[in-house]
Amino acid sequence: MTALAIFPTAVTRSRLLWPLMAALLVIGWSSGFVGIRYASEEASVAVLLFWRTLLSGILLLPFALAFGPRMHLRAVTSQVGFGVMAVFIYLGGFALAIEQRVPTGLVALISDLVPLAIASMSQPILGERLTGRQWLGTAIAVTGVLIVSFDSLNFGTAPLWAYALTIGSMMVFALASVLRRGRESLHMPVHQSLCIHTLTGAVLFGICGLAQGGLAPPMTREFAIGMVWLVLIATFAAYSLYYAMLHMFPVAKVSAAIYLSPPVTMLWAWMLFSEPLTPAMLLGLAVTLVGVWLTSRG
């Protein structure tokens, strides 16, 4: 009798676990874009990202040294190269685009197209052939991005190169992801690799900040809130939740949750920063999600 009474409760909890974790993941993932938009009012992108990556790396360093396999020079060097592409170019690219006032939701939409870019690059680089459904899904997703992009051009004041920068940084990250496949030197625990990536980014963003005049953080409440937001929520909470969900649920299911972050980002930007939210943007977003769904099924 006791076992029968407990069983429905356990089933109910397991059913509630996925929507709860998915909602937290979407909020955490989208908060990275919103946090950069918020903190960029107080400091340049170089200063902002220097302190974000430095604080993240320093907090991770004791765990990276104490837990996990010993990090050899070759493995660290390989991770540094990936950190240049995945943190400095990718993160710096879309942060600079947000600073130039490319709509935050559009930046999130383009940045989250990395899996589609990886699928497209896998064929010429790795010889992994795509199905007709995957090519169709990719074309549909790109069409949706173009709809949102052309509509946002009517409202934004960002230069055209800032839009291209977002696409370029996303493609660099996808290329890095494809190139790292099969390289054993890049296979290490997440907390170790993320520590190396963030510290690599801190060095490069620090050089950029010094070239622009200095790295002193603005002593304002807004900048402090932005740093706490970016380090604790957008970096640690979001990544920890993401990798925990990968162990508990299918990869496609977790990826589908991440694709919900662009509409949430658009809503955040609309409510917090009064960024436009038009019917054309919503239409383009819906088209993109259909394309992503088709490609993910393939």
Tab-separated table of N, CA and C in Angstrom, residues 137-275:
chain	number	residue	atom	x	y	z
A	137	GLY	N	15.575	22.066	-43.812
A	137	GLY	CA	15.444	22.747	-42.537
A	137	GLY	C	16.421	23.898	-42.392
A	138	THR	N	17.647	23.699	-42.872
A	138	THR	CA	18.643	24.771	-42.813
A	138	THR	C	18.214	25.967	-43.647
A	139	ALA	N	17.701	25.706	-44.851
A	139	ALA	CA	17.248	26.794	-45.729
A	139	ALA	C	16.083	27.559	-45.103
A	140	ILE	N	15.147	26.822	-44.502
A	140	ILE	CA	14.008	27.474	-43.861
A	140	ILE	C	14.463	28.323	-42.679
A	141	ALA	N	15.375	27.796	-41.869
A	141	ALA	CA	15.872	28.538	-40.710
A	141	ALA	C	16.582	29.819	-41.125
A	142	VAL	N	17.398	29.737	-42.154
A	142	VAL	CA	18.091	30.930	-42.643
A	142	VAL	C	17.092	31.958	-43.158
A	143	THR	N	16.042	31.490	-43.837
A	143	THR	CA	15.003	32.406	-44.313
A	143	THR	C	14.359	33.151	-43.144
A	144	GLY	N	14.089	32.430	-42.058
A	144	GLY	CA	13.518	33.077	-40.882
A	144	GLY	C	14.437	34.131	-40.296
A	145	VAL	N	15.722	33.843	-40.242
A	145	VAL	CA	16.692	34.825	-39.742
A	145	VAL	C	16.714	36.058	-40.631
A	146	LEU	N	16.645	35.861	-41.948
A	146	LEU	CA	16.636	37.000	-42.874
A	146	LEU	C	15.400	37.872	-42.672
A	147	ILE	N	14.253	37.238	-42.400
A	147	ILE	CA	13.033	38.014	-42.155
A	147	ILE	C	13.210	38.909	-40.934
A	148	VAL	N	13.718	38.327	-39.854
A	148	VAL	CA	13.938	39.113	-38.635
A	148	VAL	C	14.987	40.201	-38.877
A	149	SER	N	16.048	39.850	-39.609
A	149	SER	CA	17.135	40.808	-39.845
A	149	SER	C	16.666	42.007	-40.653
A	150	PHE	N	15.977	41.762	-41.763
A	150	PHE	CA	15.529	42.867	-42.601
A	150	PHE	C	14.509	43.741	-41.878
A	151	ASP	N	13.672	43.115	-41.046
A	151	ASP	CA	12.710	43.914	-40.303
A	151	ASP	C	13.404	44.773	-39.250
A	152	SER	N	14.423	44.213	-38.589
A	152	SER	CA	15.117	44.976	-37.549
A	152	SER	C	15.917	46.132	-38.130
A	153	LEU	N	16.302	46.050	-39.413
A	153	LEU	CA	17.036	47.149	-40.049
A	153	LEU	C	16.203	48.426	-40.102
A	154	ASN	N	14.878	48.277	-40.093
A	154	ASN	CA	13.997	49.443	-40.161
A	154	ASN	C	13.923	50.188	-38.831
A	155	PHE	N	14.317	49.513	-37.747
A	155	PHE	CA	14.176	50.111	-36.427
A	155	PHE	C	15.515	50.441	-35.779
A	156	GLY	N	16.520	49.618	-36.041
A	156	GLY	CA	17.793	49.766	-35.354
A	156	GLY	C	18.677	50.835	-35.970
A	157	THR	N	19.676	51.223	-35.207
A	157	THR	CA	20.664	52.194	-35.677
A	157	THR	C	22.031	51.547	-35.850
A	158	ALA	N	22.094	50.228	-35.729
A	158	ALA	CA	23.379	49.532	-35.814
A	158	ALA	C	23.889	49.522	-37.249
A	159	PRO	N	25.206	49.625	-37.448
A	159	PRO	CA	25.776	49.544	-38.799
A	159	PRO	C	25.664	48.125	-39.345
A	160	LEU	N	25.758	48.019	-40.659
A	160	LEU	CA	25.619	46.707	-41.297
A	160	LEU	C	26.716	45.744	-40.858
A	161	TRP	N	27.932	46.261	-40.608
A	161	TRP	CA	29.015	45.370	-40.228
A	161	TRP	C	28.736	44.685	-38.895
A	162	ALA	N	27.931	45.301	-38.031
A	162	ALA	CA	27.614	44.680	-36.746
A	162	ALA	C	26.718	43.451	-36.949
A	163	TYR	N	25.811	43.528	-37.934
A	163	TYR	CA	24.990	42.354	-38.251
A	163	TYR	C	25.866	41.240	-38.817
A	164	ALA	N	26.768	41.605	-39.709
A	164	ALA	CA	27.674	40.605	-40.295
A	164	ALA	C	28.582	40.002	-39.234
A	165	LEU	N	28.967	40.803	-38.239
A	165	LEU	CA	29.845	40.317	-37.177
A	165	LEU	C	29.167	39.215	-36.377
A	166	THR	N	27.869	39.361	-36.124
A	166	THR	CA	27.140	38.336	-35.384
A	166	THR	C	27.150	37.011	-36.142
A	167	ILE	N	26.894	37.080	-37.447
A	167	ILE	CA	26.897	35.868	-38.266
A	167	ILE	C	28.293	35.270	-38.328
A	168	GLY	N	29.295	36.122	-38.511
A	168	GLY	CA	30.668	35.638	-38.612
A	168	GLY	C	31.148	34.965	-37.339
A	169	SER	N	30.841	35.542	-36.186
A	169	SER	CA	31.281	34.947	-34.932
A	169	SER	C	30.587	33.612	-34.694
A	170	MET	N	29.315	33.517	-35.092
A	170	MET	CA	28.610	32.235	-34.969
A	170	MET	C	29.242	31.176	-35.855
A	171	MET	N	29.637	31.552	-37.072
A	171	MET	CA	30.266	30.598	-37.991
A	171	MET	C	31.641	30.158	-37.478
A	172	VAL	N	32.374	31.056	-36.843
A	172	VAL	CA	33.681	30.694	-36.275
A	172	VAL	C	33.511	29.668	-35.169
A	173	PHE	N	32.517	29.876	-34.309
A	173	PHE	CA	32.278	28.919	-33.230
A	173	PHE	C	31.885	27.557	-33.798
A	174	ALA	N	31.047	27.550	-34.839
A	174	ALA	CA	30.651	26.284	-35.463
A	174	ALA	C	31.855	25.585	-36.080
A	175	LEU	N	32.734	26.357	-36.729
A	175	LEU	CA	33.943	25.779	-37.314
A	175	LEU	C	34.835	25.169	-36.243
A	176	ALA	N	34.985	25.871	-35.135
A	176	ALA	CA	35.798	25.337	-34.037
A	176	ALA	C	35.207	24.039	-33.501
A	177	SER	N	33.887	23.979	-33.419
A	177	SER	CA	33.231	22.769	-32.920
A	177	SER	C	33.444	21.592	-33.859
A	178	VAL	N	33.422	21.854	-35.166
A	178	VAL	CA	33.634	20.785	-36.148
A	178	VAL	C	35.085	20.314	-36.104
A	179	LEU	N	36.025	21.246	-36.012
A	179	LEU	CA	37.442	20.895	-36.027
A	179	LEU	C	37.871	20.124	-34.784
A	180	ARG	N	37.182	20.331	-33.676
A	180	ARG	CA	37.591	19.671	-32.434
A	180	ARG	C	37.124	18.221	-32.366
A	181	ARG	N	36.260	17.804	-33.277
A	181	ARG	CA	35.787	16.421	-33.268
A	181	ARG	C	36.956	15.460	-33.521
A	182	GLY	N	37.034	14.457	-32.712
A	182	GLY	CA	38.064	13.445	-32.898
A	182	GLY	C	39.410	13.803	-32.321
A	183	ARG	N	39.570	14.996	-31.758
A	183	ARG	CA	40.841	15.389	-31.167
A	183	ARG	C	40.825	15.048	-29.686
A	184	GLU	N	41.568	14.017	-29.313
A	184	GLU	CA	41.549	13.541	-27.942
A	184	GLU	C	42.073	14.584	-26.965
A	185	SER	N	42.959	15.455	-27.438
A	185	SER	CA	43.534	16.455	-26.536
A	185	SER	C	42.497	17.458	-26.053
A	186	LEU	N	41.348	17.527	-26.730
A	186	LEU	CA	40.305	18.459	-26.338
A	186	LEU	C	39.262	17.812	-25.439
A	187	HIS	N	39.423	16.534	-25.155
A	187	HIS	CA	38.462	15.831	-24.317
A	187	HIS	C	38.922	15.887	-22.860
A	188	MET	N	38.331	16.790	-22.078
A	188	MET	CA	38.620	16.907	-20.653
A	188	MET	C	37.353	17.363	-19.961
A	189	PRO	N	37.271	17.209	-18.634
A	189	PRO	CA	36.065	17.624	-17.914
A	189	PRO	C	35.687	19.077	-18.205
A	190	VAL	N	34.389	19.314	-18.159
A	190	VAL	CA	33.872	20.630	-18.542
A	190	VAL	C	34.446	21.742	-17.681
A	191	HIS	N	34.573	21.522	-16.361
A	191	HIS	CA	35.043	22.604	-15.495
A	191	HIS	C	36.492	22.966	-15.808
A	192	GLN	N	37.288	22.006	-16.279
A	192	GLN	CA	38.669	22.300	-16.645
A	192	GLN	C	38.741	23.057	-17.969
A	193	SER	N	38.009	22.567	-18.979
A	193	SER	CA	38.053	23.235	-20.281
A	193	SER	C	37.442	24.627	-20.210
A	194	LEU	N	36.346	24.780	-19.463
A	194	LEU	CA	35.726	26.097	-19.346
A	194	LEU	C	36.639	27.066	-18.608
A	195	CYS	N	37.398	26.571	-17.636
A	195	CYS	CA	38.364	27.417	-16.933
A	195	CYS	C	39.423	27.942	-17.897
A	196	ILE	N	39.970	27.064	-18.735
A	196	ILE	CA	40.992	27.470	-19.700
A	196	ILE	C	40.405	28.449	-20.711
A	197	HIS	N	39.189	28.174	-21.177
A	197	HIS	CA	38.564	29.051	-22.168
A	197	HIS	C	38.357	30.455	-21.614
A	198	THR	N	37.826	30.543	-20.391
A	198	THR	CA	37.544	31.861	-19.826
A	198	THR	C	38.821	32.634	-19.514
A	199	LEU	N	39.850	31.956	-19.012
A	199	LEU	CA	41.108	32.651	-18.738
A	199	LEU	C	41.782	33.095	-20.032
A	200	THR	N	41.658	32.286	-21.092
A	200	THR	CA	42.174	32.709	-22.399
A	200	THR	C	41.462	33.962	-22.872
A	201	GLY	N	40.143	33.958	-22.740
A	201	GLY	CA	39.379	35.139	-23.112
A	201	GLY	C	39.756	36.350	-22.277
A	202	ALA	N	40.017	36.137	-20.972
A	202	ALA	CA	40.388	37.257	-20.102
A	202	ALA	C	41.677	37.917	-20.566
A	203	VAL	N	42.663	37.113	-20.979
A	203	VAL	CA	43.934	37.670	-21.459
A	203	VAL	C	43.704	38.516	-22.710
A	204	LEU	N	42.946	37.980	-23.660
A	204	LEU	CA	42.736	38.684	-24.936
A	204	LEU	C	41.847	39.910	-24.764
A	205	PHE	N	40.785	39.784	-23.977
A	205	PHE	CA	39.936	40.949	-23.725
A	205	PHE	C	40.694	41.994	-22.910
A	206	GLY	N	41.597	41.542	-22.033
A	206	GLY	CA	42.413	42.477	-21.271
A	206	GLY	C	43.327	43.289	-22.170
A	207	ILE	N	43.924	42.631	-23.162
A	207	ILE	CA	44.783	43.352	-24.120
A	207	ILE	C	43.973	44.389	-24.877
A	208	CYS	N	42.772	44.004	-25.303
A	208	CYS	CA	41.907	44.952	-26.035
A	208	CYS	C	41.514	46.122	-25.139
A	209	GLY	N	41.191	45.832	-23.880
A	209	GLY	CA	40.800	46.895	-22.966
A	209	GLY	C	41.935	47.864	-22.685
A	210	LEU	N	43.152	47.328	-22.510
A	210	LEU	CA	44.306	48.196	-22.291
A	210	LEU	C	44.577	49.073	-23.498
A	211	ALA	N	44.393	48.509	-24.692
A	211	ALA	CA	44.599	49.291	-25.908
A	211	ALA	C	43.581	50.418	-26.039
A	212	GLN	N	42.421	50.232	-25.434
A	212	GLN	CA	41.370	51.246	-25.511
A	212	GLN	C	41.439	52.260	-24.376
A	213	GLY	N	42.345	52.042	-23.407
A	213	GLY	CA	42.487	53.049	-22.372
A	213	GLY	C	42.533	52.552	-20.949
A	214	GLY	N	42.155	51.296	-20.681
A	214	GLY	CA	42.220	50.803	-19.308
A	214	GLY	C	41.183	49.740	-19.031
A	215	LEU	N	41.361	49.063	-17.875
A	215	LEU	CA	40.479	47.963	-17.505
A	215	LEU	C	39.734	48.224	-16.209
A	216	ALA	N	39.835	49.415	-15.685
A	216	ALA	CA	39.165	49.718	-14.418
A	216	ALA	C	37.658	49.589	-14.584
A	217	PRO	N	37.006	48.804	-13.725
A	217	PRO	CA	35.553	48.648	-13.843
A	217	PRO	C	34.832	49.880	-13.316
A	218	PRO	N	33.735	50.245	-13.913
A	218	PRO	CA	32.954	51.368	-13.372
A	218	PRO	C	32.341	50.984	-12.030
A	219	MET	N	32.511	51.806	-11.029
A	219	MET	CA	32.035	51.503	-9.675
A	219	MET	C	30.569	51.922	-9.560
A	220	THR	N	29.715	51.223	-10.269
A	220	THR	CA	28.289	51.510	-10.243
A	220	THR	C	27.513	50.255	-9.868
A	221	ARG	N	26.328	50.463	-9.356
A	221	ARG	CA	25.474	49.336	-8.989
A	221	ARG	C	25.077	48.536	-10.222
A	222	GLU	N	24.821	49.230	-11.341
A	222	GLU	CA	24.387	48.544	-12.555
A	222	GLU	C	25.458	47.592	-13.082
A	223	PHE	N	26.735	48.032	-13.050
A	223	PHE	CA	27.803	47.169	-13.539
A	223	PHE	C	27.979	45.962	-12.620
A	224	ALA	N	27.878	46.177	-11.316
A	224	ALA	CA	28.019	45.070	-10.362
A	224	ALA	C	26.903	44.052	-10.547
A	225	ILE	N	25.675	44.537	-10.733
A	225	ILE	CA	24.552	43.626	-10.978
A	225	ILE	C	24.774	42.849	-12.266
A	226	GLY	N	25.261	43.541	-13.291
A	226	GLY	CA	25.527	42.876	-14.564
A	226	GLY	C	26.579	41.788	-14.431
A	227	MET	N	27.624	42.036	-13.648
A	227	MET	CA	28.675	41.034	-13.460
A	227	MET	C	28.147	39.804	-12.718
A	228	VAL	N	27.397	40.040	-11.649
A	228	VAL	CA	26.814	38.912	-10.911
A	228	VAL	C	25.893	38.107	-11.823
A	229	TRP	N	25.117	38.817	-12.605
A	229	TRP	CA	24.192	38.208	-13.553
A	229	TRP	C	24.959	37.330	-14.547
A	230	LEU	N	25.996	37.892	-15.159
A	230	LEU	CA	26.719	37.189	-16.217
A	230	LEU	C	27.542	36.024	-15.692
A	231	VAL	N	28.176	36.199	-14.525
A	231	VAL	CA	29.059	35.150	-14.007
A	231	VAL	C	28.262	34.020	-13.363
A	232	LEU	N	27.366	34.365	-12.460
A	232	LEU	CA	26.672	33.335	-11.693
A	232	LEU	C	25.524	32.692	-12.465
A	233	ILE	N	24.778	33.487	-13.202
A	233	ILE	CA	23.588	32.948	-13.880
A	233	ILE	C	23.910	32.500	-15.303
A	234	ALA	N	24.445	33.439	-16.126
A	234	ALA	CA	24.656	33.131	-17.537
A	234	ALA	C	25.805	32.159	-17.762
A	235	THR	N	26.788	32.134	-16.851
A	235	THR	CA	27.934	31.237	-17.038
A	235	THR	C	27.772	29.966	-16.215
A	236	PHE	N	27.805	30.091	-14.902
A	236	PHE	CA	27.824	28.904	-14.045
A	236	PHE	C	26.472	28.178	-14.017
A	237	ALA	N	25.403	28.903	-13.725
A	237	ALA	CA	24.098	28.252	-13.597
A	237	ALA	C	23.638	27.657	-14.927
A	238	ALA	N	23.760	28.441	-16.008
A	238	ALA	CA	23.272	27.968	-17.302
A	238	ALA	C	24.070	26.763	-17.799
A	239	TYR	N	25.403	26.844	-17.720
A	239	TYR	CA	26.228	25.735	-18.207
A	239	TYR	C	26.071	24.497	-17.333
A	240	SER	N	26.011	24.677	-16.016
A	240	SER	CA	25.844	23.534	-15.118
A	240	SER	C	24.514	22.836	-15.382
A	241	LEU	N	23.462	23.617	-15.525
A	241	LEU	CA	22.151	23.045	-15.803
A	241	LEU	C	22.125	22.351	-17.157
A	242	TYR	N	22.795	22.957	-18.139
A	242	TYR	CA	22.830	22.393	-19.487
A	242	TYR	C	23.488	21.016	-19.491
A	243	TYR	N	24.644	20.899	-18.860
A	243	TYR	CA	25.341	19.617	-18.861
A	243	TYR	C	24.649	18.594	-17.971
A	244	ALA	N	23.988	19.035	-16.908
A	244	ALA	CA	23.213	18.108	-16.084
A	244	ALA	C	22.046	17.534	-16.881
A	245	MET	N	21.398	18.378	-17.675
A	245	MET	CA	20.274	17.910	-18.485
A	245	MET	C	20.728	16.967	-19.587
A	246	LEU	N	21.940	17.179	-20.101
A	246	LEU	CA	22.450	16.267	-21.133
A	246	LEU	C	22.631	14.850	-20.580
A	247	HIS	N	22.907	14.739	-19.287
A	247	HIS	CA	23.046	13.427	-18.655
A	247	HIS	C	21.691	12.790	-18.349
A	248	MET	N	20.649	13.619	-18.276
A	248	MET	CA	19.345	13.116	-17.846
A	248	MET	C	18.349	12.942	-18.977
A	249	PHE	N	18.518	13.717	-20.071
A	249	PHE	CA	17.536	13.716	-21.140
A	249	PHE	C	18.234	13.579	-22.494
A	250	PRO	N	17.494	13.204	-23.556
A	250	PRO	CA	18.091	13.112	-24.893
A	250	PRO	C	18.633	14.456	-25.364
A	251	VAL	N	19.699	14.402	-26.159
A	251	VAL	CA	20.352	15.626	-26.642
A	251	VAL	C	19.380	16.485	-27.442
A	252	ALA	N	18.593	15.853	-28.310
A	252	ALA	CA	17.656	16.614	-29.150
A	252	ALA	C	16.634	17.361	-28.301
A	253	LYS	N	16.222	16.747	-27.197
A	253	LYS	CA	15.243	17.378	-26.320
A	253	LYS	C	15.845	18.598	-25.634
A	254	VAL	N	17.088	18.481	-25.195
A	254	VAL	CA	17.768	19.611	-24.545
A	254	VAL	C	18.006	20.734	-25.557
A	255	SER	N	18.423	20.373	-26.776
A	255	SER	CA	18.656	21.380	-27.815
A	255	SER	C	17.374	22.128	-28.142
A	256	ALA	N	16.252	21.411	-28.168
A	256	ALA	CA	14.976	22.061	-28.457
A	256	ALA	C	14.644	23.118	-27.412
A	257	ALA	N	15.017	22.871	-26.161
A	257	ALA	CA	14.775	23.859	-25.107
A	257	ALA	C	15.612	25.114	-25.336
A	258	ILE	N	16.869	24.936	-25.761
A	258	ILE	CA	17.739	26.089	-25.995
A	258	ILE	C	17.197	26.961	-27.120
A	259	TYR	N	16.567	26.345	-28.118
A	259	TYR	CA	16.031	27.122	-29.231
A	259	TYR	C	14.867	28.018	-28.825
A	260	LEU	N	14.370	27.838	-27.611
A	260	LEU	CA	13.321	28.726	-27.109
A	260	LEU	C	13.893	29.995	-26.490
A	261	SER	N	15.229	30.074	-26.369
A	261	SER	CA	15.824	31.261	-25.742
A	261	SER	C	15.690	32.531	-26.590
A	262	PRO	N	15.769	32.478	-27.947
A	262	PRO	CA	15.598	33.730	-28.691
A	262	PRO	C	14.263	34.437	-28.450
A	263	PRO	N	13.097	33.735	-28.482
A	263	PRO	CA	11.861	34.480	-28.187
A	263	PRO	C	11.827	35.043	-26.770
A	264	VAL	N	12.396	34.296	-25.805
A	264	VAL	CA	12.453	34.814	-24.433
A	264	VAL	C	13.358	36.039	-24.376
A	265	THR	N	14.475	35.992	-25.099
A	265	THR	CA	15.382	37.145	-25.149
A	265	THR	C	14.690	38.350	-25.757
A	266	MET	N	13.921	38.132	-26.822
A	266	MET	CA	13.182	39.237	-27.442
A	266	MET	C	12.196	39.863	-26.459
A	267	LEU	N	11.528	39.027	-25.669
A	267	LEU	CA	10.581	39.555	-24.683
A	267	LEU	C	11.306	40.339	-23.592
A	268	TRP	N	12.437	39.805	-23.114
A	268	TRP	CA	13.221	40.521	-22.108
A	268	TRP	C	13.661	41.886	-22.639
A	269	ALA	N	14.187	41.892	-23.877
A	269	ALA	CA	14.689	43.141	-24.452
A	269	ALA	C	13.561	44.139	-24.662
A	270	TRP	N	12.397	43.646	-25.009
A	270	TRP	CA	11.231	44.518	-25.206
A	270	TRP	C	10.788	45.134	-23.881
A	271	MET	N	10.767	44.323	-22.816
A	271	MET	CA	10.297	44.822	-21.520
A	271	MET	C	11.335	45.693	-20.819
A	272	LEU	N	12.627	45.305	-20.896
A	272	LEU	CA	13.658	46.009	-20.139
A	272	LEU	C	14.238	47.208	-20.873
A	273	PHE	N	14.377	47.079	-22.205
A	273	PHE	CA	15.084	48.114	-22.966
A	273	PHE	C	14.229	48.755	-24.051
A	274	SER	N	12.955	48.391	-24.106
A	274	SER	CA	12.021	48.952	-25.098
A	274	SER	C	12.468	48.691	-26.532
A	275	GLU	N	13.157	47.571	-26.755
A	275	GLU	CA	13.519	47.197	-28.119
A	275	GLU	C	12.267	46.745	-28.867
